[in-house]
mmCIF file of C-alpha atoms in Angstrom:
data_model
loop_
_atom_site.group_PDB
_atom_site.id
_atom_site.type_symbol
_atom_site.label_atom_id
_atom_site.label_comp_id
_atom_site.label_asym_id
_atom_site.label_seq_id
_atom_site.Cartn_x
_atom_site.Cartn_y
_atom_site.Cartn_z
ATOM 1 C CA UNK A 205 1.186 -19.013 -23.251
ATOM 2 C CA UNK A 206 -1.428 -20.893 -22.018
ATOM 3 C CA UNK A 207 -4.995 -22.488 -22.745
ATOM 4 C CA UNK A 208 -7.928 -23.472 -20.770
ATOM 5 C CA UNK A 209 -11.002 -26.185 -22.553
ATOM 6 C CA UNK A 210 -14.035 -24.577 -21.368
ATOM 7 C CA UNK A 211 -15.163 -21.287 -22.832
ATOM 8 C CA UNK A 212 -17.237 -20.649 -19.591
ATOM 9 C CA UNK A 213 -14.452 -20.756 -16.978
ATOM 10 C CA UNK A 214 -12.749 -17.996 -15.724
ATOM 11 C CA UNK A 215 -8.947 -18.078 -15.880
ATOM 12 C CA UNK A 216 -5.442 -16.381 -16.033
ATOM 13 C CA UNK A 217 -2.372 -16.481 -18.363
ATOM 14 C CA UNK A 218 1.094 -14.898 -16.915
ATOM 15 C CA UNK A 219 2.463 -13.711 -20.333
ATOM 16 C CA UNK A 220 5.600 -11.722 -18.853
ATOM 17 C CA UNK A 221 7.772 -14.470 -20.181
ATOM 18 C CA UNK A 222 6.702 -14.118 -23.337
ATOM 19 C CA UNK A 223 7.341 -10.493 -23.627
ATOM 20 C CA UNK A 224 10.317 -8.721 -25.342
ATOM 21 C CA UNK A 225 10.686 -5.586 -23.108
ATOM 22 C CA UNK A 226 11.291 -2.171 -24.509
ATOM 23 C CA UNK A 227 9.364 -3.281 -28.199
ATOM 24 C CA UNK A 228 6.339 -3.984 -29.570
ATOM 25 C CA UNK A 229 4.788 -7.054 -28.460
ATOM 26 C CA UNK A 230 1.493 -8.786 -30.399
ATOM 27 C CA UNK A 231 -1.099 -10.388 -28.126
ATOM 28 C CA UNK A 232 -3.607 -12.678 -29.734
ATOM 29 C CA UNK A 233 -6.417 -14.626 -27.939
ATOM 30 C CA UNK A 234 -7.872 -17.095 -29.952
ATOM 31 C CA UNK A 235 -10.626 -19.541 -29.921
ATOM 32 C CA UNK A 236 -10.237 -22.944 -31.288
ATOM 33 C CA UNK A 237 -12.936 -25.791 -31.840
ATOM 34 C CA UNK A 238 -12.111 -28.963 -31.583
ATOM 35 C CA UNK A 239 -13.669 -32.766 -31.848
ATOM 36 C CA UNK A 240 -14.029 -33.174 -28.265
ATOM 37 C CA UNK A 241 -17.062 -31.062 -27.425
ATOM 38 C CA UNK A 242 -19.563 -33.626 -24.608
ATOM 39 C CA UNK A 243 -22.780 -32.079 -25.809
ATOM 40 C CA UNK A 244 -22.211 -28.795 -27.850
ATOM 41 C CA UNK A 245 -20.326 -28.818 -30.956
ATOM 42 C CA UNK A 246 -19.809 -24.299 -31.047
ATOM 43 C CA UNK A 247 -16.890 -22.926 -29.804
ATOM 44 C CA UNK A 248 -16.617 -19.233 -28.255
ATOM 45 C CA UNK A 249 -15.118 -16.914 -25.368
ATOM 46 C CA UNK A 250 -17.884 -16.354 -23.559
ATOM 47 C CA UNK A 251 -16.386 -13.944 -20.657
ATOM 48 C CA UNK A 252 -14.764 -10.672 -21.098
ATOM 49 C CA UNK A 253 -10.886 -10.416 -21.747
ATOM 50 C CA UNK A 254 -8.309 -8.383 -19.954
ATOM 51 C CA UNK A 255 -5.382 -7.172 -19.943
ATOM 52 C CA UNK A 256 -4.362 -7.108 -16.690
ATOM 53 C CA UNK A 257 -0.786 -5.007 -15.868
ATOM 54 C CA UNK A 258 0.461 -4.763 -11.886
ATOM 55 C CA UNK A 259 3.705 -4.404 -10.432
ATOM 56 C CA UNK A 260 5.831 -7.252 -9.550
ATOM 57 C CA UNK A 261 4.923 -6.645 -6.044
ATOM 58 C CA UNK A 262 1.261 -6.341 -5.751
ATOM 59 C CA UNK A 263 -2.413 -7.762 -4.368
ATOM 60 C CA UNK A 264 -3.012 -11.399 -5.666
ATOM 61 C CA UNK A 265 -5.830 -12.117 -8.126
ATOM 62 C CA UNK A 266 -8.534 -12.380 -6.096
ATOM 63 C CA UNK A 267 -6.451 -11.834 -3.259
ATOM 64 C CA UNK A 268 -9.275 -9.580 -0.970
ATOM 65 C CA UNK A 269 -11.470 -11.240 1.306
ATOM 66 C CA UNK A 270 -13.793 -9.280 3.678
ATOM 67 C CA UNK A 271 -15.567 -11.421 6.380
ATOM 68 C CA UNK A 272 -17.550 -10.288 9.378
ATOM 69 C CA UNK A 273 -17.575 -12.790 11.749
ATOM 70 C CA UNK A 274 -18.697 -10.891 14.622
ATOM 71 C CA UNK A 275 -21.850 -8.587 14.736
ATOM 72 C CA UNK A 276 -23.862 -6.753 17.799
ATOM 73 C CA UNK A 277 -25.331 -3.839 17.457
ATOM 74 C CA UNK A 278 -22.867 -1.371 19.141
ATOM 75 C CA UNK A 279 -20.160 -3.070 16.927
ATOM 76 C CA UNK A 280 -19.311 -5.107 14.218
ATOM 77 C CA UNK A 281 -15.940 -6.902 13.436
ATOM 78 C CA UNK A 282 -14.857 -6.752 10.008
ATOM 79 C CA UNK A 283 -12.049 -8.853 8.632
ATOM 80 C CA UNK A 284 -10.118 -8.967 5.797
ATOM 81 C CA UNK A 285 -7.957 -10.783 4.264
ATOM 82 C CA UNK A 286 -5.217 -9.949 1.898
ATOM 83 C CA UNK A 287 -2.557 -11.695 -0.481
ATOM 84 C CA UNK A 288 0.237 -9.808 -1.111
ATOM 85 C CA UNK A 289 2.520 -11.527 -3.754
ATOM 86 C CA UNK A 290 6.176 -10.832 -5.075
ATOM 87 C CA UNK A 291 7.346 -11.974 -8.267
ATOM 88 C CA UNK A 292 10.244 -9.514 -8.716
ATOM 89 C CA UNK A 293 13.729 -10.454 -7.875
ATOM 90 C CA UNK A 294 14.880 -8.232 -4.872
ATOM 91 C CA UNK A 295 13.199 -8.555 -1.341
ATOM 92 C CA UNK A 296 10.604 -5.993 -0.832
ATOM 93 C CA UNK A 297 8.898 -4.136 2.519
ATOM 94 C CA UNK A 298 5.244 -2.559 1.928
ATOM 95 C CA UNK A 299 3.067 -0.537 4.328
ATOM 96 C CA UNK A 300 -0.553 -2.315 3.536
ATOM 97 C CA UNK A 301 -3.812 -0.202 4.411
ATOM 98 C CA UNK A 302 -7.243 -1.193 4.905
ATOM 99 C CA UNK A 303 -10.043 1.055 5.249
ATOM 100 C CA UNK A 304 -13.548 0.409 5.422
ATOM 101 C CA UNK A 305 -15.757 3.328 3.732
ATOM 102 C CA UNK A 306 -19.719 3.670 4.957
ATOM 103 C CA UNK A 307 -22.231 4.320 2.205
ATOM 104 C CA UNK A 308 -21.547 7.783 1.754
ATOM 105 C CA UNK A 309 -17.936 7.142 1.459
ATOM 106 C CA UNK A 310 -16.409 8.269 4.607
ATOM 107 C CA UNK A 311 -14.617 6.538 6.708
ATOM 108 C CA UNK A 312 -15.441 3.832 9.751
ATOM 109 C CA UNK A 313 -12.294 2.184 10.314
ATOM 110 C CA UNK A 314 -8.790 2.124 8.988
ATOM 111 C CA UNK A 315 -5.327 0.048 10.018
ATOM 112 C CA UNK A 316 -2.054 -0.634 8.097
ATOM 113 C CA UNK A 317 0.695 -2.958 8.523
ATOM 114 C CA UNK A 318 3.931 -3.908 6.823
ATOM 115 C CA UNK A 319 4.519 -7.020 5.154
ATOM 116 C CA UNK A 320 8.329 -7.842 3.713
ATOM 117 C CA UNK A 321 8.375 -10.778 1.009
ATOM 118 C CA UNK A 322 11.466 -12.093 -0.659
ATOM 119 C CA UNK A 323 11.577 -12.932 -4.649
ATOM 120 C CA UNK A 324 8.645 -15.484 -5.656
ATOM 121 C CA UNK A 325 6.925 -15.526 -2.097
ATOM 122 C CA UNK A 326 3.337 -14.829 -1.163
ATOM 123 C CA UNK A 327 1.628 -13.537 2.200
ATOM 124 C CA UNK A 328 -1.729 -13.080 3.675
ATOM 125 C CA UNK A 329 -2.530 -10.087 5.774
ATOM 126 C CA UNK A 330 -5.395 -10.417 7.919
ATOM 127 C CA UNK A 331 -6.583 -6.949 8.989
ATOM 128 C CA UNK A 332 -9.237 -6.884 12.084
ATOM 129 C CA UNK A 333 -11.311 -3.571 12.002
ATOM 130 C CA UNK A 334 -14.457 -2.427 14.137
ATOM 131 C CA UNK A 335 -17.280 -0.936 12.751
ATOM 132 C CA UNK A 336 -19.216 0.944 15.212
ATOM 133 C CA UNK A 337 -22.817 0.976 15.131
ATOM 134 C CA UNK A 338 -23.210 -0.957 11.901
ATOM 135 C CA UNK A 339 -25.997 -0.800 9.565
ATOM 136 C CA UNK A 340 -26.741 -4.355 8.736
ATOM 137 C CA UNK A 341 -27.382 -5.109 5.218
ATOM 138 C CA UNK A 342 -30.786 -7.057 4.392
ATOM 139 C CA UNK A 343 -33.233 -7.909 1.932
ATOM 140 C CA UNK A 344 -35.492 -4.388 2.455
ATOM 141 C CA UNK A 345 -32.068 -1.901 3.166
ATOM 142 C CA UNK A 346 -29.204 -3.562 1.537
ATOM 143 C CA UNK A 347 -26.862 -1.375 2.771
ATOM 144 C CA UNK A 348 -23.252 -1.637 1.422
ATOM 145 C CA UNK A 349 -19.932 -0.729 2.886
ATOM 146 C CA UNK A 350 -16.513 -0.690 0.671
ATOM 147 C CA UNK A 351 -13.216 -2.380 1.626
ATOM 148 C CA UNK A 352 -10.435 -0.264 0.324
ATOM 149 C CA UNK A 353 -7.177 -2.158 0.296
ATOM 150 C CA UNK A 354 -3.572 -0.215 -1.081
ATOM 151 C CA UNK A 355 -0.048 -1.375 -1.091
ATOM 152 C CA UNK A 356 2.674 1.546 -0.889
ATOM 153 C CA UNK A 357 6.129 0.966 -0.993
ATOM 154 C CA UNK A 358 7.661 4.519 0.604
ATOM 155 C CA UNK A 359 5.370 7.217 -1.638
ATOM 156 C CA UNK A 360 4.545 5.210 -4.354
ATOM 157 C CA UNK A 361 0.976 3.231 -4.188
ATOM 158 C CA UNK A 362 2.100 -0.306 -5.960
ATOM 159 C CA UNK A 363 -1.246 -1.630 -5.755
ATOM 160 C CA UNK A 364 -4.741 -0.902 -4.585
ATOM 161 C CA UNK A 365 -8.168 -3.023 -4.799
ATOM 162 C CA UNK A 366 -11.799 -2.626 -3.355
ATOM 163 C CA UNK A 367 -14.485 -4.640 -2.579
ATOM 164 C CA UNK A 368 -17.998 -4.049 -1.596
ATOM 165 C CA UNK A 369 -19.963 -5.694 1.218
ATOM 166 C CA UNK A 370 -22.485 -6.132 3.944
ATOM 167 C CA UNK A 371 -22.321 -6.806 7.133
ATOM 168 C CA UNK A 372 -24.856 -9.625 7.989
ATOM 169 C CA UNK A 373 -24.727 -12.981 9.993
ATOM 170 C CA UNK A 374 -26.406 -16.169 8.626
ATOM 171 C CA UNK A 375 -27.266 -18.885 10.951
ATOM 172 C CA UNK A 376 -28.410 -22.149 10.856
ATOM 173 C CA UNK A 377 -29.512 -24.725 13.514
ATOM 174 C CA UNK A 378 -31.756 -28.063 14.183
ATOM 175 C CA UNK A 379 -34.736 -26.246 15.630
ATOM 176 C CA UNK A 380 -35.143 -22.934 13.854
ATOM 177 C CA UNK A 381 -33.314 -23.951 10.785
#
């Protein structure tokens, strides 16, 4: 199903097509060694393995990004990105939520939206939410909010994915560096 040289790199396998549906299916990973090795002869996986099972409409791999690209001390925009894919064969419409969760786990901010993607098509949301009063993460309180991110198609959550973060601006310039 599929194969990847370097034991350190991280990496995916679709192995849908390989299944027989409705029976019992074997999946092996294996490691092989071979005479091509630059400067280590060993061979190994040396990352976890998963099995990973979603629906064929559901958040990308990898497919939440969480930016704040605007920060002041009454507010603080938060942005994120997500990529909704479809690899089923009928057209489908999903509500998309986004909530941003404070330390304690309540709730700052929250939007949805709907995204419809036909068969073997991908989109990007790109959710803009305001934080108010933000507590900015650095070195001596590295405080941590959580993106929460869930696809629903009418009552039934296809998908959901979070991500933690902190909201903190980095800048760099000729004088002050």
């Amino acid at each position: 199903a599929g194969q990847r040289p370097y034991g350190y790199s991280r990496f995916f396998v679709r192995i849908d097509p390989y299944l027989t549906f409705d029976a019992d299916n074997e999946i092996r990973v294996e490691c092989r060694t071979h005479l091509d090795s630059r400067w280590y002869a060993g061979a190994g996986i040396y990352r976890d393995v998963h099995l990973v099972v979603k629906n064929p409409v559901r958040i990308a791999t990898d497919g939440v990004r969480v930016t704040t690209p605007d920060i002041e001390a009454e507010r603080a925009v938060v942005e994120v990105a997500v990529e909704v894919e479809n690899s089923g064969a009928v057209t489908s419409t999903v509500r998309c939520a986004a909530t941003i969760k404070a330390g304690d786990g309540s709730a700052v901010a929250d939007t949805t939206s709907l995204v419809t993607l036909l068969p073997g098509t991908r989109a990007t949301l790109r959710h803009r939410l305001y934080v108010a009063t933000p507590a900015l993460w650095s070195v001596d309180g590295p405080y941590l909010y959580t993106a929460e991110v869930e696809l629903r198609e009418a009552d039934e959550v296809l998908d959901q994915e979070s991500t933690r973060f902190g909201i903190r601006s980095l800048q760099l310039d000729p004088v002050q560096g």
